[in-house]
Amino acid sequence: MSLKDKPVTPQLGPSGQKPTYQRLDSLEQLPSKGRVEHTGYVQSVSYSAPNVAPWLTAVVVDRLGTVSARRGTVPHVRLAFMGQKTVPGIKPGVKVEYSGMVAPVDQIPTIFNPRYVIVPEARR
């Protein structure tokens, strides 16, 4: 069988297969590696220094707690937005639904450039 019998068609995108994400009810279920989806609250946001490449980091937890809760005792994930000085809507206290590939960085579960949606809160 030659190439003339079976022409190659270029494909510019995914092959039709959607990646499967593990939906988490709690960050206690967070695997050390893999694709995950979760809804949580932004606990803190940190920005890079002006003299280095832009980098924004947001720490997400299941629910907002007291100020005295230490980050080491509460399950959390770090969302890292590379190349971004700011990310619209990402600020402490915001409920966010996010997905991406989680990997341990400095023993902290981290998702680089996640997909995210700000979840609107019901007005009281």
mmCIF file with all atom_site columns, C-alpha atoms in Angstrom:
data_model
loop_
_atom_site.group_PDB
_atom_site.id
_atom_site.type_symbol
_atom_site.label_atom_id
_atom_site.label_alt_id
_atom_site.label_comp_id
_atom_site.label_asym_id
_atom_site.label_entity_id
_atom_site.label_seq_id
_atom_site.pdbx_PDB_ins_code
_atom_site.Cartn_x
_atom_site.Cartn_y
_atom_site.Cartn_z
_atom_site.occupancy
_atom_site.B_iso_or_equiv
_atom_site.pdbx_formal_charge
_atom_site.auth_seq_id
_atom_site.auth_comp_id
_atom_site.auth_asym_id
_atom_site.auth_atom_id
_atom_site.pdbx_PDB_model_num
ATOM 1   C CA . MET A 1 1   ? 0.000   0.000  0.000  1.00 0.00 ? 1   MET A CA 1
ATOM 2   C CA . SER A 1 2   ? 1.511   3.319  -1.044 1.00 0.00 ? 2   SER A CA 1
ATOM 3   C CA . LEU A 1 3   ? 0.810   6.817  0.187  1.00 0.00 ? 3   LEU A CA 1
ATOM 4   C CA . LYS A 1 4   ? -1.082  7.512  -3.016 1.00 0.00 ? 4   LYS A CA 1
ATOM 5   C CA . ASP A 1 5   ? -3.716  4.955  -1.986 1.00 0.00 ? 5   ASP A CA 1
ATOM 6   C CA . LYS A 1 6   ? -4.228  6.559  1.421  1.00 0.00 ? 6   LYS A CA 1
ATOM 7   C CA . PRO A 1 7   ? -3.680  10.320 1.368  1.00 0.00 ? 7   PRO A CA 1
ATOM 8   C CA . VAL A 1 8   ? -2.785  12.069 4.594  1.00 0.00 ? 8   VAL A CA 1
ATOM 9   C CA . THR A 1 9   ? -5.217  14.765 5.695  1.00 0.00 ? 9   THR A CA 1
ATOM 10  C CA . PRO A 1 10  ? -3.798  17.473 7.932  1.00 0.00 ? 10  PRO A CA 1
ATOM 11  C CA . GLN A 1 11  ? -5.568  18.019 11.206 1.00 0.00 ? 11  GLN A CA 1
ATOM 12  C CA . LEU A 1 12  ? -5.244  21.288 13.072 1.00 0.00 ? 12  LEU A CA 1
ATOM 13  C CA . GLY A 1 13  ? -6.722  20.622 16.442 1.00 0.00 ? 13  GLY A CA 1
ATOM 14  C CA . PRO A 1 14  ? -7.600  17.942 18.879 1.00 0.00 ? 14  PRO A CA 1
ATOM 15  C CA . SER A 1 15  ? -8.461  14.568 17.463 1.00 0.00 ? 15  SER A CA 1
ATOM 16  C CA . GLY A 1 16  ? -12.000 14.761 18.793 1.00 0.00 ? 16  GLY A CA 1
ATOM 17  C CA . GLN A 1 17  ? -11.135 13.178 22.124 1.00 0.00 ? 17  GLN A CA 1
ATOM 18  C CA . LYS A 1 18  ? -11.851 15.377 25.114 1.00 0.00 ? 18  LYS A CA 1
ATOM 19  C CA . PRO A 1 19  ? -9.535  14.924 28.069 1.00 0.00 ? 19  PRO A CA 1
ATOM 20  C CA . THR A 1 20  ? -11.239 13.420 31.084 1.00 0.00 ? 20  THR A CA 1
ATOM 21  C CA . TYR A 1 21  ? -11.066 15.294 34.361 1.00 0.00 ? 21  TYR A CA 1
ATOM 22  C CA . GLN A 1 22  ? -11.526 13.886 37.837 1.00 0.00 ? 22  GLN A CA 1
ATOM 23  C CA . ARG A 1 23  ? -14.265 15.938 39.522 1.00 0.00 ? 23  ARG A CA 1
ATOM 24  C CA . LEU A 1 24  ? -13.346 16.648 43.162 1.00 0.00 ? 24  LEU A CA 1
ATOM 25  C CA . ASP A 1 25  ? -15.863 17.280 45.932 1.00 0.00 ? 25  ASP A CA 1
ATOM 26  C CA . SER A 1 26  ? -13.076 18.238 48.322 1.00 0.00 ? 26  SER A CA 1
ATOM 27  C CA . LEU A 1 27  ? -9.393  19.061 48.001 1.00 0.00 ? 27  LEU A CA 1
ATOM 28  C CA . GLU A 1 28  ? -8.707  16.142 50.342 1.00 0.00 ? 28  GLU A CA 1
ATOM 29  C CA . GLN A 1 29  ? -9.362  13.943 47.267 1.00 0.00 ? 29  GLN A CA 1
ATOM 30  C CA . LEU A 1 30  ? -6.683  15.785 45.260 1.00 0.00 ? 30  LEU A CA 1
ATOM 31  C CA . PRO A 1 31  ? -4.337  13.341 43.498 1.00 0.00 ? 31  PRO A CA 1
ATOM 32  C CA . SER A 1 32  ? -0.617  14.071 43.324 1.00 0.00 ? 32  SER A CA 1
ATOM 33  C CA . LYS A 1 33  ? -0.808  14.216 39.510 1.00 0.00 ? 33  LYS A CA 1
ATOM 34  C CA . GLY A 1 34  ? -3.574  14.239 36.917 1.00 0.00 ? 34  GLY A CA 1
ATOM 35  C CA . ARG A 1 35  ? -6.404  16.295 35.444 1.00 0.00 ? 35  ARG A CA 1
ATOM 36  C CA . VAL A 1 36  ? -8.872  17.678 37.974 1.00 0.00 ? 36  VAL A CA 1
ATOM 37  C CA . GLU A 1 37  ? -11.962 19.896 38.184 1.00 0.00 ? 37  GLU A CA 1
ATOM 38  C CA . HIS A 1 38  ? -12.938 21.610 41.413 1.00 0.00 ? 38  HIS A CA 1
ATOM 39  C CA . THR A 1 39  ? -14.877 24.553 42.799 1.00 0.00 ? 39  THR A CA 1
ATOM 40  C CA . GLY A 1 40  ? -13.351 26.485 45.677 1.00 0.00 ? 40  GLY A CA 1
ATOM 41  C CA . TYR A 1 41  ? -12.562 29.897 47.089 1.00 0.00 ? 41  TYR A CA 1
ATOM 42  C CA . VAL A 1 42  ? -9.515  32.053 46.439 1.00 0.00 ? 42  VAL A CA 1
ATOM 43  C CA . GLN A 1 43  ? -7.791  32.440 49.806 1.00 0.00 ? 43  GLN A CA 1
ATOM 44  C CA . SER A 1 44  ? -4.867  34.617 48.743 1.00 0.00 ? 44  SER A CA 1
ATOM 45  C CA . VAL A 1 45  ? -3.255  36.125 45.665 1.00 0.00 ? 45  VAL A CA 1
ATOM 46  C CA . SER A 1 46  ? 0.417   36.973 45.197 1.00 0.00 ? 46  SER A CA 1
ATOM 47  C CA . TYR A 1 47  ? 2.150   38.874 42.419 1.00 0.00 ? 47  TYR A CA 1
ATOM 48  C CA . SER A 1 48  ? 5.675   38.702 41.034 1.00 0.00 ? 48  SER A CA 1
ATOM 49  C CA . ALA A 1 49  ? 8.209   41.425 41.630 1.00 0.00 ? 49  ALA A CA 1
ATOM 50  C CA . PRO A 1 50  ? 8.404   44.186 38.997 1.00 0.00 ? 50  PRO A CA 1
ATOM 51  C CA . ASN A 1 51  ? 11.905  43.190 37.839 1.00 0.00 ? 51  ASN A CA 1
ATOM 52  C CA . VAL A 1 52  ? 11.031  39.547 36.982 1.00 0.00 ? 52  VAL A CA 1
ATOM 53  C CA . ALA A 1 53  ? 8.739   37.876 34.460 1.00 0.00 ? 53  ALA A CA 1
ATOM 54  C CA . PRO A 1 54  ? 4.998   38.360 35.166 1.00 0.00 ? 54  PRO A CA 1
ATOM 55  C CA . TRP A 1 55  ? 3.566   35.638 37.385 1.00 0.00 ? 55  TRP A CA 1
ATOM 56  C CA . LEU A 1 56  ? 0.371   35.582 39.438 1.00 0.00 ? 56  LEU A CA 1
ATOM 57  C CA . THR A 1 57  ? -0.357  32.896 42.015 1.00 0.00 ? 57  THR A CA 1
ATOM 58  C CA . ALA A 1 58  ? -3.711  32.228 43.712 1.00 0.00 ? 58  ALA A CA 1
ATOM 59  C CA . VAL A 1 59  ? -4.201  29.787 46.583 1.00 0.00 ? 59  VAL A CA 1
ATOM 60  C CA . VAL A 1 60  ? -7.603  28.040 46.487 1.00 0.00 ? 60  VAL A CA 1
ATOM 61  C CA . VAL A 1 61  ? -9.289  26.231 49.397 1.00 0.00 ? 61  VAL A CA 1
ATOM 62  C CA . ASP A 1 62  ? -12.610 24.366 49.774 1.00 0.00 ? 62  ASP A CA 1
ATOM 63  C CA . ARG A 1 63  ? -14.182 26.995 51.996 1.00 0.00 ? 63  ARG A CA 1
ATOM 64  C CA . LEU A 1 64  ? -13.059 30.243 53.484 1.00 0.00 ? 64  LEU A CA 1
ATOM 65  C CA . GLY A 1 65  ? -11.983 29.864 57.076 1.00 0.00 ? 65  GLY A CA 1
ATOM 66  C CA . THR A 1 66  ? -10.677 32.045 59.815 1.00 0.00 ? 66  THR A CA 1
ATOM 67  C CA . VAL A 1 67  ? -7.518  34.075 59.503 1.00 0.00 ? 67  VAL A CA 1
ATOM 68  C CA . SER A 1 68  ? -5.824  31.805 62.036 1.00 0.00 ? 68  SER A CA 1
ATOM 69  C CA . ALA A 1 69  ? -6.067  28.735 59.765 1.00 0.00 ? 69  ALA A CA 1
ATOM 70  C CA . ARG A 1 70  ? -2.545  27.985 58.605 1.00 0.00 ? 70  ARG A CA 1
ATOM 71  C CA . ARG A 1 71  ? -2.010  27.031 54.987 1.00 0.00 ? 71  ARG A CA 1
ATOM 72  C CA . GLY A 1 72  ? -0.126  23.866 55.953 1.00 0.00 ? 72  GLY A CA 1
ATOM 73  C CA . THR A 1 73  ? -3.106  22.463 57.852 1.00 0.00 ? 73  THR A CA 1
ATOM 74  C CA . VAL A 1 74  ? -5.832  23.228 55.290 1.00 0.00 ? 74  VAL A CA 1
ATOM 75  C CA . PRO A 1 75  ? -5.952  21.299 51.983 1.00 0.00 ? 75  PRO A CA 1
ATOM 76  C CA . HIS A 1 76  ? -5.187  23.800 49.231 1.00 0.00 ? 76  HIS A CA 1
ATOM 77  C CA . VAL A 1 77  ? -4.055  24.050 45.623 1.00 0.00 ? 77  VAL A CA 1
ATOM 78  C CA . ARG A 1 78  ? -1.965  26.751 43.981 1.00 0.00 ? 78  ARG A CA 1
ATOM 79  C CA . LEU A 1 79  ? -3.146  28.177 40.651 1.00 0.00 ? 79  LEU A CA 1
ATOM 80  C CA . ALA A 1 80  ? -0.208  29.687 38.757 1.00 0.00 ? 80  ALA A CA 1
ATOM 81  C CA . PHE A 1 81  ? -0.919  32.095 35.901 1.00 0.00 ? 81  PHE A CA 1
ATOM 82  C CA . MET A 1 82  ? 2.351   32.425 33.997 1.00 0.00 ? 82  MET A CA 1
ATOM 83  C CA . GLY A 1 83  ? 2.901   35.609 31.996 1.00 0.00 ? 83  GLY A CA 1
ATOM 84  C CA . GLN A 1 84  ? 0.063   37.445 33.774 1.00 0.00 ? 84  GLN A CA 1
ATOM 85  C CA . LYS A 1 85  ? 0.410   40.540 35.943 1.00 0.00 ? 85  LYS A CA 1
ATOM 86  C CA . THR A 1 86  ? -3.294  40.414 36.773 1.00 0.00 ? 86  THR A CA 1
ATOM 87  C CA . VAL A 1 87  ? -6.112  37.973 36.066 1.00 0.00 ? 87  VAL A CA 1
ATOM 88  C CA . PRO A 1 88  ? -9.642  39.407 35.782 1.00 0.00 ? 88  PRO A CA 1
ATOM 89  C CA . GLY A 1 89  ? -11.842 38.398 38.710 1.00 0.00 ? 89  GLY A CA 1
ATOM 90  C CA . ILE A 1 90  ? -9.173  36.503 40.650 1.00 0.00 ? 90  ILE A CA 1
ATOM 91  C CA . LYS A 1 91  ? -9.069  38.103 44.087 1.00 0.00 ? 91  LYS A CA 1
ATOM 92  C CA . PRO A 1 92  ? -9.408  36.831 47.675 1.00 0.00 ? 92  PRO A CA 1
ATOM 93  C CA . GLY A 1 93  ? -12.884 35.597 48.624 1.00 0.00 ? 93  GLY A CA 1
ATOM 94  C CA . VAL A 1 94  ? -14.059 34.870 45.070 1.00 0.00 ? 94  VAL A CA 1
ATOM 95  C CA . LYS A 1 95  ? -15.657 31.492 44.338 1.00 0.00 ? 95  LYS A CA 1
ATOM 96  C CA . VAL A 1 96  ? -14.011 29.939 41.309 1.00 0.00 ? 96  VAL A CA 1
ATOM 97  C CA . GLU A 1 97  ? -14.512 26.751 39.306 1.00 0.00 ? 97  GLU A CA 1
ATOM 98  C CA . TYR A 1 98  ? -11.249 25.635 37.720 1.00 0.00 ? 98  TYR A CA 1
ATOM 99  C CA . SER A 1 99  ? -9.724  22.708 35.873 1.00 0.00 ? 99  SER A CA 1
ATOM 100 C CA . GLY A 1 100 ? -6.284  21.694 34.743 1.00 0.00 ? 100 GLY A CA 1
ATOM 101 C CA . MET A 1 101 ? -3.347  19.363 35.213 1.00 0.00 ? 101 MET A CA 1
ATOM 102 C CA . VAL A 1 102 ? -2.146  19.199 38.806 1.00 0.00 ? 102 VAL A CA 1
ATOM 103 C CA . ALA A 1 103 ? 1.494   18.511 39.653 1.00 0.00 ? 103 ALA A CA 1
ATOM 104 C CA . PRO A 1 104 ? 3.511   18.894 42.853 1.00 0.00 ? 104 PRO A CA 1
ATOM 105 C CA . VAL A 1 105 ? 5.851   21.909 42.870 1.00 0.00 ? 105 VAL A CA 1
ATOM 106 C CA . ASP A 1 106 ? 7.887   22.335 46.061 1.00 0.00 ? 106 ASP A CA 1
ATOM 107 C CA . GLN A 1 107 ? 5.505   19.769 47.613 1.00 0.00 ? 107 GLN A CA 1
ATOM 108 C CA . ILE A 1 108 ? 2.491   22.026 46.911 1.00 0.00 ? 108 ILE A CA 1
ATOM 109 C CA . PRO A 1 109 ? -0.161  20.835 44.413 1.00 0.00 ? 109 PRO A CA 1
ATOM 110 C CA . THR A 1 110 ? -0.027  23.338 41.553 1.00 0.00 ? 110 THR A CA 1
ATOM 111 C CA . ILE A 1 111 ? -2.029  23.891 38.371 1.00 0.00 ? 111 ILE A CA 1
ATOM 112 C CA . PHE A 1 112 ? -0.357  26.045 35.711 1.00 0.00 ? 112 PHE A CA 1
ATOM 113 C CA . ASN A 1 113 ? -2.560  28.295 33.550 1.00 0.00 ? 113 ASN A CA 1
ATOM 114 C CA . PRO A 1 114 ? -5.850  26.652 34.587 1.00 0.00 ? 114 PRO A CA 1
ATOM 115 C CA . ARG A 1 115 ? -9.189  27.131 32.892 1.00 0.00 ? 115 ARG A CA 1
ATOM 116 C CA . TYR A 1 116 ? -11.421 28.996 35.295 1.00 0.00 ? 116 TYR A CA 1
ATOM 117 C CA . VAL A 1 117 ? -14.916 30.458 35.664 1.00 0.00 ? 117 VAL A CA 1
ATOM 118 C CA . ILE A 1 118 ? -15.933 32.912 38.359 1.00 0.00 ? 118 ILE A CA 1
ATOM 119 C CA . VAL A 1 119 ? -18.999 31.459 40.097 1.00 0.00 ? 119 VAL A CA 1
ATOM 120 C CA . PRO A 1 120 ? -21.542 34.135 41.023 1.00 0.00 ? 120 PRO A CA 1
ATOM 121 C CA . GLU A 1 121 ? -22.655 34.172 44.650 1.00 0.00 ? 121 GLU A CA 1
ATOM 122 C CA . ALA A 1 122 ? -26.333 34.625 45.569 1.00 0.00 ? 122 ALA A CA 1
ATOM 123 C CA . ARG A 1 123 ? -27.037 38.065 47.006 1.00 0.00 ? 123 ARG A CA 1
ATOM 124 C CA . ARG A 1 124 ? -28.201 38.179 50.569 1.00 0.00 ? 124 ARG A CA 1
#
